[in-house]
């Protein structure tokens, strides 16, 4: 399955909303961002089970910046869709939503936004909403993906 992850408030914290993986001072100086605790383990396990992992964000971070952060934590993903590309593709398809994972062939999109959940109903795509406060978020995702299979 092609699984995409949102960044802000899903994998990357806005403030202190969840615990994060270890990051060195030098990495911080180099612009590596914080990453939600458990992200590494979760993505590795999903990839081991044969899933393909993507990033789908409405932030304007460059793909290089996103890849730099992921690489620091040893994470490799397939596609990265940032807001620049998202806007371009959604406009070309005349879709008036903030996100539409089907446009990029993502089967399941994981996000923190209730707005995305509403769009999922309207545009008929699969999404899983994870709260920043969910301490068992890794388990929540794994359970849900098992049920989908
Ligand atoms: Mg978000």
PDB file of C-alpha atoms and ligand atoms in Angstrom:
ATOM      1  CA  UNK A   1       0.000   0.000   0.000  1.00  0.00           C
ATOM      2  CA  UNK A   2       1.142   3.545  -0.716  1.00  0.00           C
ATOM      3  CA  UNK A   3       0.997   5.389   2.595  1.00  0.00           C
ATOM      4  CA  UNK A   4       1.592   9.137   2.909  1.00  0.00           C
ATOM      5  CA  UNK A   5       2.345  11.104   6.051  1.00  0.00           C
ATOM      6  CA  UNK A   6       1.664  14.740   6.824  1.00  0.00           C
ATOM      7  CA  UNK A   7       4.552  16.615   8.473  1.00  0.00           C
ATOM      8  CA  UNK A   8       3.401  19.432  10.767  1.00  0.00           C
ATOM      9  CA  UNK A   9       1.823  18.175  13.994  1.00  0.00           C
ATOM     10  CA  UNK A  10       1.953  14.617  12.632  1.00  0.00           C
ATOM     11  CA  UNK A  11       5.690  13.823  12.307  1.00  0.00           C
ATOM     12  CA  UNK A  12       7.227  17.221  13.081  1.00  0.00           C
ATOM     13  CA  UNK A  13       6.093  19.059  16.223  1.00  0.00           C
ATOM     14  CA  UNK A  14       4.824  22.618  16.311  1.00  0.00           C
ATOM     15  CA  UNK A  15       6.152  23.523  19.755  1.00  0.00           C
ATOM     16  CA  UNK A  16       6.179  20.852  22.445  1.00  0.00           C
ATOM     17  CA  UNK A  17       3.127  18.858  21.435  1.00  0.00           C
ATOM     18  CA  UNK A  18       4.835  15.458  21.499  1.00  0.00           C
ATOM     19  CA  UNK A  19       8.100  13.740  22.435  1.00  0.00           C
ATOM     20  CA  UNK A  20      10.786  13.676  19.766  1.00  0.00           C
ATOM     21  CA  UNK A  21      13.687  11.485  18.665  1.00  0.00           C
ATOM     22  CA  UNK A  22      17.212  12.418  19.719  1.00  0.00           C
ATOM     23  CA  UNK A  23      18.739  15.240  17.674  1.00  0.00           C
ATOM     24  CA  UNK A  24      22.295  16.520  18.165  1.00  0.00           C
ATOM     25  CA  UNK A  25      23.133  20.198  18.589  1.00  0.00           C
ATOM     26  CA  UNK A  26      25.051  20.161  15.325  1.00  0.00           C
ATOM     27  CA  UNK A  27      22.101  18.649  13.462  1.00  0.00           C
ATOM     28  CA  UNK A  28      19.923  21.403  14.879  1.00  0.00           C
ATOM     29  CA  UNK A  29      22.393  24.020  13.655  1.00  0.00           C
ATOM     30  CA  UNK A  30      22.367  22.404  10.213  1.00  0.00           C
ATOM     31  CA  UNK A  31      18.615  22.845   9.999  1.00  0.00           C
ATOM     32  CA  UNK A  32      17.557  19.262  10.759  1.00  0.00           C
ATOM     33  CA  UNK A  33      14.083  19.420  12.278  1.00  0.00           C
ATOM     34  CA  UNK A  34      12.727  17.529  15.266  1.00  0.00           C
ATOM     35  CA  UNK A  35      10.916  14.272  14.565  1.00  0.00           C
ATOM     36  CA  UNK A  36       8.142  12.614  16.555  1.00  0.00           C
ATOM     37  CA  UNK A  37       9.328   9.815  18.785  1.00  0.00           C
ATOM     38  CA  UNK A  38       8.580   6.465  17.158  1.00  0.00           C
ATOM     39  CA  UNK A  39       8.606   7.748  13.572  1.00  0.00           C
ATOM     40  CA  UNK A  40      11.769   5.857  12.661  1.00  0.00           C
ATOM     41  CA  UNK A  41      10.558   2.557  14.084  1.00  0.00           C
ATOM     42  CA  UNK A  42       7.105   2.953  12.527  1.00  0.00           C
ATOM     43  CA  UNK A  43       8.342   3.756   9.025  1.00  0.00           C
ATOM     44  CA  UNK A  44      10.929   0.946   9.102  1.00  0.00           C
ATOM     45  CA  UNK A  45       8.286  -1.568  10.170  1.00  0.00           C
ATOM     46  CA  UNK A  46       5.810  -0.446   7.518  1.00  0.00           C
ATOM     47  CA  UNK A  47       8.493  -0.649   4.831  1.00  0.00           C
ATOM     48  CA  UNK A  48       9.513  -4.104   6.042  1.00  0.00           C
ATOM     49  CA  UNK A  49       5.915  -5.211   5.586  1.00  0.00           C
ATOM     50  CA  UNK A  50       6.057  -4.058   1.987  1.00  0.00           C
ATOM     51  CA  UNK A  51       4.388  -0.660   2.233  1.00  0.00           C
ATOM     52  CA  UNK A  52       5.748   2.318   0.317  1.00  0.00           C
ATOM     53  CA  UNK A  53       6.064   5.491   2.376  1.00  0.00           C
ATOM     54  CA  UNK A  54       5.596   9.040   1.112  1.00  0.00           C
ATOM     55  CA  UNK A  55       5.438  12.547   2.583  1.00  0.00           C
ATOM     56  CA  UNK A  56       2.459  14.741   1.709  1.00  0.00           C
ATOM     57  CA  UNK A  57       2.559  18.206   3.238  1.00  0.00           C
ATOM     58  CA  UNK A  58       0.955  21.581   2.582  1.00  0.00           C
ATOM     59  CA  UNK A  59       4.106  23.294   3.826  1.00  0.00           C
ATOM     60  CA  UNK A  60       6.376  25.120   1.404  1.00  0.00           C
ATOM     61  CA  UNK A  61       9.558  23.483   2.753  1.00  0.00           C
ATOM     62  CA  UNK A  62      11.741  22.369  -0.120  1.00  0.00           C
ATOM     63  CA  UNK A  63      12.003  18.668  -0.842  1.00  0.00           C
ATOM     64  CA  UNK A  64      15.730  18.882  -0.114  1.00  0.00           C
ATOM     65  CA  UNK A  65      15.094  20.280   3.334  1.00  0.00           C
ATOM     66  CA  UNK A  66      12.603  17.510   4.088  1.00  0.00           C
ATOM     67  CA  UNK A  67      14.952  14.829   2.781  1.00  0.00           C
ATOM     68  CA  UNK A  68      17.800  16.250   4.862  1.00  0.00           C
ATOM     69  CA  UNK A  69      15.764  15.898   8.037  1.00  0.00           C
ATOM     70  CA  UNK A  70      14.609  12.373   7.215  1.00  0.00           C
ATOM     71  CA  UNK A  71      18.114  11.301   6.183  1.00  0.00           C
ATOM     72  CA  UNK A  72      19.534  12.434   9.513  1.00  0.00           C
ATOM     73  CA  UNK A  73      17.221   9.974  11.262  1.00  0.00           C
ATOM     74  CA  UNK A  74      18.049   7.231   8.726  1.00  0.00           C
ATOM     75  CA  UNK A  75      14.653   7.365   7.017  1.00  0.00           C
ATOM     76  CA  UNK A  76      14.151   6.938   3.283  1.00  0.00           C
ATOM     77  CA  UNK A  77      10.821   7.721   1.671  1.00  0.00           C
ATOM     78  CA  UNK A  78       9.678   7.465  -1.935  1.00  0.00           C
ATOM     79  CA  UNK A  79       7.851  10.595  -2.997  1.00  0.00           C
ATOM     80  CA  UNK A  80       7.740  13.960  -1.262  1.00  0.00           C
ATOM     81  CA  UNK A  81       4.860  16.242  -2.201  1.00  0.00           C
ATOM     82  CA  UNK A  82       5.149  19.778  -0.835  1.00  0.00           C
ATOM     83  CA  UNK A  83       2.646  22.598  -1.172  1.00  0.00           C
ATOM     84  CA  UNK A  84       4.181  23.922  -4.364  1.00  0.00           C
ATOM     85  CA  UNK A  85       3.572  20.631  -6.169  1.00  0.00           C
ATOM     86  CA  UNK A  86       0.283  19.963  -4.375  1.00  0.00           C
ATOM     87  CA  UNK A  87      -1.224  23.284  -5.460  1.00  0.00           C
ATOM     88  CA  UNK A  88      -0.062  22.785  -9.014  1.00  0.00           C
ATOM     89  CA  UNK A  89      -1.511  19.292  -9.362  1.00  0.00           C
ATOM     90  CA  UNK A  90      -4.796  19.972  -7.514  1.00  0.00           C
ATOM     91  CA  UNK A  91      -5.434  23.112  -9.559  1.00  0.00           C
ATOM     92  CA  UNK A  92      -4.836  21.204 -12.772  1.00  0.00           C
ATOM     93  CA  UNK A  93      -7.440  18.642 -11.644  1.00  0.00           C
ATOM     94  CA  UNK A  94      -9.859  21.344 -10.459  1.00  0.00           C
ATOM     95  CA  UNK A  95      -9.968  19.976  -6.943  1.00  0.00           C
ATOM     96  CA  UNK A  96     -10.853  22.470  -4.261  1.00  0.00           C
ATOM     97  CA  UNK A  97      -9.359  20.706  -1.243  1.00  0.00           C
ATOM     98  CA  UNK A  98      -6.219  21.259   0.809  1.00  0.00           C
ATOM     99  CA  UNK A  99      -5.194  17.648   0.158  1.00  0.00           C
ATOM    100  CA  UNK A 100      -6.239  14.977  -2.285  1.00  0.00           C
ATOM    101  CA  UNK A 101      -3.971  11.926  -1.873  1.00  0.00           C
ATOM    102  CA  UNK A 102      -5.545  10.088  -4.813  1.00  0.00           C
ATOM    103  CA  UNK A 103      -3.955  12.625  -7.165  1.00  0.00           C
ATOM    104  CA  UNK A 104      -0.600  11.127  -6.216  1.00  0.00           C
ATOM    105  CA  UNK A 105      -1.751   7.502  -5.986  1.00  0.00           C
ATOM    106  CA  UNK A 106      -1.543   7.416  -2.197  1.00  0.00           C
ATOM    107  CA  UNK A 107      -3.906   4.760  -0.805  1.00  0.00           C
ATOM    108  CA  UNK A 108      -3.887   6.005   2.776  1.00  0.00           C
ATOM    109  CA  UNK A 109      -2.958   9.429   4.122  1.00  0.00           C
ATOM    110  CA  UNK A 110      -2.063   9.982   7.789  1.00  0.00           C
ATOM    111  CA  UNK A 111      -2.668  13.490   9.154  1.00  0.00           C
ATOM    112  CA  UNK A 112      -3.605  15.424  12.292  1.00  0.00           C
ATOM    113  CA  UNK A 113      -6.086  17.752  10.591  1.00  0.00           C
ATOM    114  CA  UNK A 114      -9.839  17.445  11.098  1.00  0.00           C
ATOM    115  CA  UNK A 115     -10.228  19.446   7.891  1.00  0.00           C
ATOM    116  CA  UNK A 116      -8.520  16.645   6.000  1.00  0.00           C
ATOM    117  CA  UNK A 117     -10.985  14.167   7.551  1.00  0.00           C
ATOM    118  CA  UNK A 118     -13.862  16.251   6.173  1.00  0.00           C
ATOM    119  CA  UNK A 119     -12.227  16.400   2.747  1.00  0.00           C
ATOM    120  CA  UNK A 120     -11.721  12.628   2.859  1.00  0.00           C
ATOM    121  CA  UNK A 121     -15.477  12.126   3.133  1.00  0.00           C
ATOM    122  CA  UNK A 122     -16.243  14.664   0.445  1.00  0.00           C
ATOM    123  CA  UNK A 123     -13.649  13.389  -2.020  1.00  0.00           C
ATOM    124  CA  UNK A 124     -13.775   9.748  -1.014  1.00  0.00           C
ATOM    125  CA  UNK A 125     -10.183   9.035  -0.007  1.00  0.00           C
ATOM    126  CA  UNK A 126      -8.749   7.027   2.884  1.00  0.00           C
ATOM    127  CA  UNK A 127      -7.309   8.941   5.775  1.00  0.00           C
ATOM    128  CA  UNK A 128      -6.308   8.254   9.326  1.00  0.00           C
ATOM    129  CA  UNK A 129      -6.350  11.184  11.741  1.00  0.00           C
ATOM    130  CA  UNK A 130      -3.794  11.008  14.545  1.00  0.00           C
ATOM    131  CA  UNK A 131      -3.926  13.490  17.383  1.00  0.00           C
ATOM    132  CA  UNK A 132      -0.634  15.094  18.443  1.00  0.00           C
ATOM    133  CA  UNK A 133      -1.561  14.054  22.008  1.00  0.00           C
ATOM    134  CA  UNK A 134      -1.851  10.332  21.105  1.00  0.00           C
ATOM    135  CA  UNK A 135       1.050   8.741  22.974  1.00  0.00           C
ATOM    136  CA  UNK A 136       0.280   5.354  21.410  1.00  0.00           C
ATOM    137  CA  UNK A 137       0.182   6.781  17.920  1.00  0.00           C
ATOM    138  CA  UNK A 138       2.511   4.114  16.473  1.00  0.00           C
ATOM    139  CA  UNK A 139       0.183   1.363  17.698  1.00  0.00           C
ATOM    140  CA  UNK A 140      -2.886   3.283  16.521  1.00  0.00           C
ATOM    141  CA  UNK A 141      -1.471   3.437  12.993  1.00  0.00           C
ATOM    142  CA  UNK A 142      -0.297  -0.171  12.901  1.00  0.00           C
ATOM    143  CA  UNK A 143      -3.679  -1.428  14.127  1.00  0.00           C
ATOM    144  CA  UNK A 144      -5.580   0.607  11.558  1.00  0.00           C
ATOM    145  CA  UNK A 145      -3.375  -0.510   8.693  1.00  0.00           C
ATOM    146  CA  UNK A 146      -3.824  -4.165   9.691  1.00  0.00           C
ATOM    147  CA  UNK A 147      -7.593  -3.681   9.601  1.00  0.00           C
ATOM    148  CA  UNK A 148      -7.392  -2.141   6.144  1.00  0.00           C
ATOM    149  CA  UNK A 149      -5.449  -5.074   4.680  1.00  0.00           C
TER     150      UNK A 149
HETATM  151 MG1  LIG B   1      -0.550  18.759  10.023  1.00  0.00          MG
END
